mmCIF file of C-alpha atoms in Angstrom:
data_model
loop_
_atom_site.group_PDB
_atom_site.id
_atom_site.type_symbol
_atom_site.label_atom_id
_atom_site.label_comp_id
_atom_site.label_asym_id
_atom_site.label_seq_id
_atom_site.Cartn_x
_atom_site.Cartn_y
_atom_site.Cartn_z
ATOM 1 C CA MET W 1 403.383 181.514 -3.328
ATOM 2 C CA PRO W 2 401.178 181.360 -0.160
ATOM 3 C CA LEU W 3 397.432 181.184 -0.801
ATOM 4 C CA ILE W 4 395.166 182.917 1.734
ATOM 5 C CA GLY W 5 391.448 182.115 1.594
ATOM 6 C CA TYR W 6 388.488 184.328 2.448
ATOM 7 C CA ALA W 7 385.024 182.785 2.939
ATOM 8 C CA ARG W 8 381.878 184.824 3.589
ATOM 9 C CA VAL W 9 378.242 184.049 4.296
ATOM 10 C CA SER W 10 375.520 186.600 4.939
ATOM 11 C CA THR W 11 373.772 185.201 8.037
ATOM 12 C CA GLU W 12 374.583 183.135 11.123
ATOM 13 C CA ASP W 13 372.251 180.407 9.821
ATOM 14 C CA GLN W 14 374.536 179.795 6.848
ATOM 15 C CA THR W 15 377.860 177.969 7.025
ATOM 16 C CA PRO W 16 381.083 178.874 5.211
ATOM 17 C CA LEU W 17 382.273 175.243 5.450
ATOM 18 C CA PRO W 18 381.770 174.363 1.722
ATOM 19 C CA GLN W 19 383.786 177.440 0.725
ATOM 20 C CA SER W 20 386.543 176.596 3.203
ATOM 21 C CA GLU W 21 386.742 173.006 1.971
ATOM 22 C CA ALA W 22 387.038 174.169 -1.652
ATOM 23 C CA MET W 23 389.852 176.552 -0.727
ATOM 24 C CA GLN W 24 391.629 173.881 1.312
ATOM 25 C CA ALA W 25 391.531 171.633 -1.757
ATOM 26 C CA ALA W 26 393.014 174.535 -3.781
ATOM 27 C CA GLY W 27 395.980 174.681 -1.372
ATOM 28 C CA CYS W 28 395.154 177.641 0.885
ATOM 29 C CA VAL W 29 397.450 177.713 3.926
ATOM 30 C CA GLU W 30 395.156 180.079 5.872
ATOM 31 C CA ILE W 31 391.394 180.575 5.596
ATOM 32 C CA PHE W 32 389.450 183.451 7.175
ATOM 33 C CA GLU W 33 385.682 183.089 7.644
ATOM 34 C CA GLU W 34 383.187 185.933 8.122
ATOM 35 C CA HIS W 35 379.431 186.333 8.667
ATOM 36 C CA ALA W 36 378.540 189.670 7.074
ATOM 37 C CA SER W 37 376.532 191.234 4.282
ATOM 38 C CA GLY W 38 378.327 191.491 0.960
ATOM 39 C CA GLY W 39 377.055 195.039 0.588
ATOM 40 C CA ASN W 40 378.993 196.113 3.698
ATOM 41 C CA ARG W 41 382.493 197.151 2.650
ATOM 42 C CA ALA W 42 383.693 197.789 6.232
ATOM 43 C CA ARG W 43 383.959 194.117 7.281
ATOM 44 C CA PRO W 44 386.350 193.496 10.217
ATOM 45 C CA VAL W 45 387.591 190.091 9.015
ATOM 46 C CA LEU W 46 388.144 191.315 5.440
ATOM 47 C CA ALA W 47 390.057 194.313 6.801
ATOM 48 C CA ARG W 48 392.319 191.962 8.801
ATOM 49 C CA VAL W 49 392.874 189.772 5.738
ATOM 50 C CA LEU W 50 393.908 192.742 3.583
ATOM 51 C CA GLU W 51 396.247 193.881 6.354
ATOM 52 C CA ARG W 52 397.671 190.351 6.735
ATOM 53 C CA VAL W 53 398.402 189.811 3.021
ATOM 54 C CA GLN W 54 402.037 190.392 2.075
ATOM 55 C CA SER W 55 404.017 190.649 -1.153
ATOM 56 C CA GLY W 56 403.793 187.422 -3.133
ATOM 57 C CA ASP W 57 400.645 186.172 -1.385
ATOM 58 C CA THR W 58 397.426 185.390 -3.267
ATOM 59 C CA LEU W 59 393.975 186.134 -1.834
ATOM 60 C CA VAL W 60 391.590 183.343 -2.859
ATOM 61 C CA VAL W 61 387.778 183.249 -2.864
ATOM 62 C CA VAL W 62 385.361 180.643 -4.209
ATOM 63 C CA ARG W 63 383.345 183.211 -6.178
ATOM 64 C CA ILE W 64 383.699 186.928 -6.725
ATOM 65 C CA ASP W 65 380.439 187.709 -4.901
ATOM 66 C CA ARG W 66 381.962 186.265 -1.694
ATOM 67 C CA LEU W 67 384.435 189.164 -1.737
ATOM 68 C CA ALA W 68 382.450 192.040 -3.267
ATOM 69 C CA ARG W 69 378.948 192.740 -4.476
ATOM 70 C CA SER W 70 379.926 195.616 -6.737
ATOM 71 C CA LEU W 71 382.533 195.965 -9.453
ATOM 72 C CA SER W 72 383.898 199.143 -7.881
ATOM 73 C CA HIS W 73 384.530 197.363 -4.556
ATOM 74 C CA LEU W 74 386.164 194.404 -6.317
ATOM 75 C CA LEU W 75 388.522 196.693 -8.237
ATOM 76 C CA GLU W 76 389.278 198.649 -5.055
ATOM 77 C CA VAL W 77 390.313 195.465 -3.201
ATOM 78 C CA ILE W 78 392.442 194.239 -6.120
ATOM 79 C CA GLU W 79 394.176 197.630 -6.346
ATOM 80 C CA ARG W 80 395.053 197.382 -2.641
ATOM 81 C CA LEU W 81 396.463 193.889 -3.205
ATOM 82 C CA GLU W 82 398.500 195.036 -6.208
ATOM 83 C CA ALA W 83 399.903 197.944 -4.190
ATOM 84 C CA LYS W 84 401.303 195.373 -1.733
ATOM 85 C CA GLY W 85 402.633 193.110 -4.496
ATOM 86 C CA ALA W 86 399.925 190.486 -3.853
ATOM 87 C CA PHE W 87 397.497 188.728 -6.219
ATOM 88 C CA PHE W 88 393.834 187.733 -6.370
ATOM 89 C CA ARG W 89 392.186 184.500 -7.547
ATOM 90 C CA SER W 90 388.562 183.386 -7.799
ATOM 91 C CA LEU W 91 388.166 179.609 -8.069
ATOM 92 C CA GLN W 92 384.901 179.686 -10.036
ATOM 93 C CA ASP W 93 385.515 182.832 -12.119
ATOM 94 C CA PRO W 94 388.173 183.487 -14.796
ATOM 95 C CA ILE W 95 390.180 185.888 -12.652
ATOM 96 C CA ASP W 96 393.738 185.211 -11.495
ATOM 97 C CA THR W 97 395.819 188.378 -11.428
ATOM 98 C CA SER W 98 399.051 186.362 -11.321
ATOM 99 C CA SER W 99 398.401 185.271 -14.943
ATOM 100 C CA PRO W 100 398.245 187.377 -18.146
ATOM 101 C CA GLN W 101 394.727 186.078 -18.884
ATOM 102 C CA GLY W 102 393.493 187.107 -15.449
ATOM 103 C CA LYS W 103 395.001 190.574 -15.795
ATOM 104 C CA PHE W 104 393.312 190.967 -19.175
ATOM 105 C CA THR W 105 389.942 189.980 -17.671
ATOM 106 C CA LEU W 106 390.495 192.543 -14.931
ATOM 107 C CA GLN W 107 391.261 195.268 -17.492
ATOM 108 C CA VAL W 108 388.039 194.437 -19.331
ATOM 109 C CA LEU W 109 386.089 194.682 -16.070
ATOM 110 C CA GLY W 110 387.719 198.016 -15.292
ATOM 111 C CA ALA W 111 386.833 199.386 -18.729
ATOM 112 C CA ALA W 112 383.237 198.168 -18.297
ATOM 113 C CA ALA W 113 383.028 199.877 -14.908
ATOM 114 C CA GLU W 114 384.289 203.173 -16.345
ATOM 115 C CA PHE W 115 381.790 202.925 -19.229
ATOM 116 C CA GLU W 116 378.977 202.239 -16.751
ATOM 117 C CA ARG W 117 379.963 205.284 -14.662
ATOM 118 C CA ALA W 118 379.990 207.483 -17.787
ATOM 119 C CA LEU W 119 376.488 206.298 -18.753
ATOM 120 C CA ILE W 120 375.190 206.982 -15.226
ATOM 121 C CA ARG W 121 376.657 210.503 -15.321
ATOM 122 C CA GLU W 122 375.034 211.222 -18.689
ATOM 123 C CA ARG W 123 371.637 209.868 -17.559
ATOM 124 C CA THR W 124 371.836 211.900 -14.342
ATOM 125 C CA LYS W 125 372.634 215.122 -16.216
ATOM 126 C CA ALA W 126 369.786 214.510 -18.671
ATOM 127 C CA GLY W 127 367.343 213.767 -15.850
ATOM 128 C CA LEU W 128 368.290 216.927 -13.933
ATOM 129 C CA ALA W 129 367.972 219.074 -17.057
ATOM 130 C CA SER W 130 364.536 217.596 -17.793
ATOM 131 C CA ALA W 131 363.387 218.194 -14.195
ATOM 132 C CA ARG W 132 364.573 221.821 -14.242
ATOM 133 C CA ALA W 133 362.754 222.409 -17.536
ATOM 134 C CA LYS W 134 359.529 221.208 -15.861
ATOM 135 C CA GLY W 135 360.055 223.505 -12.862
ATOM 136 C CA ARG W 136 360.936 220.770 -10.373
ATOM 137 C CA VAL W 137 363.260 221.528 -7.475
ATOM 138 C CA GLY W 138 366.079 219.031 -6.940
ATOM 139 C CA GLY W 139 367.232 217.685 -3.621
ATOM 140 C CA ASN W 140 365.908 215.425 -0.891
ATOM 141 C CA PRO W 141 362.464 216.514 0.388
ATOM 142 C CA GLY W 142 363.198 214.912 3.751
ATOM 143 C CA LEU W 143 366.373 216.972 4.147
ATOM 144 C CA ARG W 144 364.578 220.172 3.176
ATOM 145 C CA ALA W 145 361.982 219.393 5.841
ATOM 146 C CA LYS W 146 364.766 218.393 8.310
ATOM 147 C CA ASP W 147 363.152 214.999 8.813
ATOM 148 C CA PRO W 148 365.174 213.080 11.516
ATOM 149 C CA ALA W 149 365.059 209.801 9.575
ATOM 150 C CA ALA W 150 366.366 211.446 6.401
ATOM 151 C CA LEU W 151 369.097 213.273 8.322
ATOM 152 C CA ARG W 152 370.165 210.019 9.989
ATOM 153 C CA LYS W 153 370.305 208.229 6.626
ATOM 154 C CA VAL W 154 372.572 210.911 5.171
ATOM 155 C CA ARG W 155 374.778 210.850 8.260
ATOM 156 C CA LEU W 156 375.206 207.064 7.989
ATOM 157 C CA ALA W 157 375.965 207.325 4.257
ATOM 158 C CA ARG W 158 378.668 209.902 4.938
ATOM 159 C CA GLN W 159 380.071 207.664 7.674
ATOM 160 C CA ASP W 160 380.222 204.712 5.260
ATOM 161 C CA GLY W 161 381.985 206.879 2.671
ATOM 162 C CA TYR W 162 384.514 208.009 5.281
ATOM 163 C CA MET W 163 385.256 204.393 6.268
ATOM 164 C CA GLU W 164 385.757 203.437 2.611
ATOM 165 C CA ARG W 165 388.322 206.215 2.222
ATOM 166 C CA LEU W 166 390.080 205.116 5.419
ATOM 167 C CA ASN W 167 390.265 201.526 4.191
ATOM 168 C CA GLU W 168 392.187 202.724 1.138
ATOM 169 C CA THR W 169 394.997 204.070 3.376
ATOM 170 C CA ALA W 170 394.794 201.543 6.243
ATOM 171 C CA GLN W 171 398.055 199.851 5.256
ATOM 172 C CA ASP W 172 399.901 203.164 5.872
ATOM 173 C CA TRP W 173 398.916 203.604 9.517
ATOM 174 C CA VAL W 174 396.942 200.710 11.063
ATOM 175 C CA PRO W 175 399.943 198.347 11.561
ATOM 176 C CA HIS W 176 401.918 201.124 13.292
ATOM 177 C CA VAL W 177 398.999 202.091 15.540
ATOM 178 C CA ARG W 178 398.298 198.469 16.458
ATOM 179 C CA ARG W 179 401.952 197.805 17.303
ATOM 180 C CA LEU W 180 403.079 201.072 18.933
ATOM 181 C CA ARG W 181 400.087 202.488 20.810
ATOM 182 C CA PRO W 182 399.757 203.360 23.655
ATOM 183 C CA ASP W 183 403.476 202.817 24.366
ATOM 184 C CA MET W 184 404.477 205.632 22.014
ATOM 185 C CA ALA W 185 403.234 209.228 22.046
ATOM 186 C CA TRP W 186 401.036 210.360 19.153
ATOM 187 C CA GLU W 187 403.615 212.939 18.013
ATOM 188 C CA ASP W 188 406.360 210.331 17.564
ATOM 189 C CA LEU W 189 403.965 207.816 16.032
ATOM 190 C CA LEU W 190 402.869 210.432 13.500
ATOM 191 C CA ARG W 191 406.456 211.061 12.447
ATOM 192 C CA ILE W 192 407.029 207.329 11.923
ATOM 193 C CA ILE W 193 403.862 207.004 9.807
ATOM 194 C CA ASN W 194 404.662 210.060 7.676
ATOM 195 C CA GLY W 195 408.357 209.162 7.237
ATOM 196 C CA PRO W 196 408.007 206.907 4.152
ATOM 197 C CA LEU W 197 404.954 208.696 2.710
ATOM 198 C CA PRO W 198 405.046 211.431 0.041
ATOM 199 C CA PRO W 199 404.097 214.902 1.334
ATOM 200 C CA ASP W 200 400.655 214.842 -0.289
ATOM 201 C CA ARG W 201 399.753 211.763 1.807
ATOM 202 C CA HIS W 202 401.030 213.027 5.176
ATOM 203 C CA TRP W 203 398.722 212.729 8.179
ATOM 204 C CA THR W 204 397.989 215.396 10.755
ATOM 205 C CA GLN W 205 397.557 214.380 14.381
ATOM 206 C CA SER W 206 393.888 215.384 14.488
ATOM 207 C CA ARG W 207 393.135 213.452 11.288
ATOM 208 C CA LEU W 208 394.970 210.379 12.574
ATOM 209 C CA LEU W 209 393.116 210.502 15.900
ATOM 210 C CA ARG W 210 389.780 210.722 14.108
ATOM 211 C CA ALA W 211 390.683 207.722 11.944
ATOM 212 C CA VAL W 212 391.825 205.642 14.926
ATOM 213 C CA LYS W 213 388.642 206.463 16.871
ATOM 214 C CA ALA W 214 386.539 205.391 13.877
ATOM 215 C CA TYR W 215 388.399 202.067 13.623
ATOM 216 C CA VAL W 216 388.057 201.496 17.376
ATOM 217 C CA ARG W 217 384.327 202.244 17.175
ATOM 218 C CA ASP W 218 383.848 199.653 14.399
ATOM 219 C CA GLY W 219 386.029 197.017 16.093
ATOM 220 C CA PHE W 220 388.978 197.155 13.683
ATOM 221 C CA LEU W 221 391.366 198.286 16.451
ATOM 222 C CA PRO W 222 391.329 197.575 20.220
ATOM 223 C CA ALA W 223 390.244 200.400 22.515
ATOM 224 C CA GLU W 224 393.626 200.233 24.281
ATOM 225 C CA VAL W 225 395.315 202.117 21.421
ATOM 226 C CA LEU W 226 393.523 205.283 22.580
ATOM 227 C CA GLY W 227 394.986 205.017 26.078
ATOM 228 C CA ARG W 228 397.297 207.657 27.418
ATOM 229 C CA ALA W 229 400.962 207.108 26.574
ATOM 230 C CA GLY W 230 403.239 206.560 29.538
ATOM 231 C CA ARG W 231 406.030 209.019 30.169
ATOM 232 C CA ARG W 232 409.313 207.949 28.630
ATOM 233 C CA GLU W 233 412.748 209.064 29.709
ATOM 234 C CA THR W 234 414.371 211.490 27.267
ATOM 235 C CA ASP W 235 417.289 209.107 26.684
ATOM 236 C CA ASP W 236 414.868 206.311 25.757
ATOM 237 C CA ARG W 237 412.933 208.227 23.113
ATOM 238 C CA LEU W 238 415.351 207.799 20.187
ATOM 239 C CA PRO W 239 415.903 204.056 20.837
ATOM 240 C CA ALA W 240 412.112 203.632 20.905
ATOM 241 C CA ILE W 241 411.716 205.403 17.551
ATOM 242 C CA VAL W 242 414.530 203.427 15.918
ATOM 243 C CA ALA W 243 413.101 200.185 17.359
ATOM 244 C CA ALA W 244 409.685 201.059 15.909
ATOM 245 C CA ILE W 245 411.174 201.614 12.440
ATOM 246 C CA LYS W 246 413.101 198.354 12.666
ATOM 247 C CA GLY W 247 410.026 196.504 13.957
ATOM 248 C CA SER W 248 407.915 197.575 10.970
ATOM 249 C CA ASP W 249 410.556 196.264 8.547
ATOM 250 C CA PRO W 250 412.986 193.741 10.115
ATOM 251 C CA ASP W 251 415.108 193.627 6.920
ATOM 252 C CA ILE W 252 415.649 197.388 6.739
ATOM 253 C CA THR W 253 419.292 198.461 6.493
ATOM 254 C CA LEU W 254 421.061 200.879 8.827
ATOM 255 C CA GLN W 255 421.378 203.408 5.991
ATOM 256 C CA ALA W 256 417.660 203.125 5.213
ATOM 257 C CA ILE W 257 416.897 203.860 8.879
ATOM 258 C CA CYS W 258 419.166 206.912 8.599
ATOM 259 C CA ASP W 259 417.197 208.074 5.566
ATOM 260 C CA ARG W 260 413.934 207.535 7.423
ATOM 261 C CA LEU W 261 415.151 209.579 10.416
ATOM 262 C CA GLU W 262 416.296 212.341 8.057
ATOM 263 C CA ALA W 263 412.829 212.389 6.461
ATOM 264 C CA MET W 264 411.300 212.618 9.940
ATOM 265 C CA ARG W 265 413.624 215.589 10.680
ATOM 266 C CA GLU W 266 414.782 213.789 13.804
ATOM 267 C CA ARG W 267 417.853 215.320 15.440
ATOM 268 C CA THR W 268 420.948 213.183 15.882
ATOM 269 C CA PRO W 269 421.878 212.228 19.464
ATOM 270 C CA ARG W 270 425.219 214.050 19.335
ATOM 271 C CA GLY W 271 424.292 217.106 17.310
ATOM 272 C CA ARG W 272 425.821 215.969 14.016
ATOM 273 C CA THR W 273 424.637 217.414 10.727
ATOM 274 C CA GLY W 274 423.304 214.067 9.493
ATOM 275 C CA TRP W 275 422.526 210.560 10.630
ATOM 276 C CA GLN W 276 425.205 207.875 10.358
ATOM 277 C CA PRO W 277 424.785 204.066 10.380
ATOM 278 C CA SER W 278 427.049 203.880 13.431
ATOM 279 C CA SER W 279 424.624 206.079 15.407
ATOM 280 C CA VAL W 280 421.664 203.941 14.354
ATOM 281 C CA LYS W 281 423.538 200.771 15.329
ATOM 282 C CA MET W 282 424.232 202.239 18.769
ATOM 283 C CA LEU W 283 420.562 203.109 19.244
ATOM 284 C CA LEU W 284 419.457 199.650 18.138
ATOM 285 C CA GLU W 285 421.803 198.077 20.686
ATOM 286 C CA ARG W 286 420.365 200.328 23.388
ATOM 287 C CA ALA W 287 416.808 199.494 22.279
ATOM 288 C CA GLU W 288 417.635 195.785 22.603
ATOM 289 C CA LYS W 289 418.924 196.309 26.151
ATOM 290 C CA LEU W 290 415.705 198.179 27.000
ATOM 291 C CA GLY W 291 413.637 195.270 25.685
ATOM 292 C CA LEU W 292 412.220 197.292 22.794
ATOM 293 C CA LEU W 293 413.311 194.769 20.148
#
């Protein structure tokens, strides 16, 4: 079970070497180091680590605070790992999600977080009711006065919230964008991304473009992915799509590719009513000749 380490320090003056050495001693085959604040959830190196982790891998840190400074962020990261079939381990804390004891600890933490959120909601409601009874007007005075500093603070907070929501779905679209853009048109890329997703998680082209631009702005994706797609011959389009599906999952079967093309509502090359493995095999052979595989 491959162990992947993540070491973080807050400033350039600090060194992650002690953390890396501890994780090497624990058997980590790869170690990623980052200089960033723990309060910043949109960390480029952490995003790459979570994208890199595969089923069966274990993300290892020396202490929990090296990964997250809040319980909500910690649980969010662990949920993303569990969705990919991966695990989490902290060397100096009693958390190892590959063991029953570690899972129990995580459940206790989750229950504590939910209890804390409920208390905060109750205190907030009581405080607002008390303020209204005393004739106080709620809201941010700076926003009511349209103060530039207050407006900028709110804008940045909304931006951070948007990035957090994007990070929750990054595994659905970032690998495809990184691998297929700008060689593939946005319309075809969108169909490949939406193919395996349930309808309630489908992306629109405008929403995908906004997400990609945000990731490019923050350095999570190279600017080249926003370049204009080159024109592709009509006969090369289907081989390119089939090659992209195969490239995202090398072990996928011909029938599974057929199912994916059906979900994408892609027309068959010879006007048949449904996709057949023989047609997919032919397109894969053509894609290999074109150098797409």
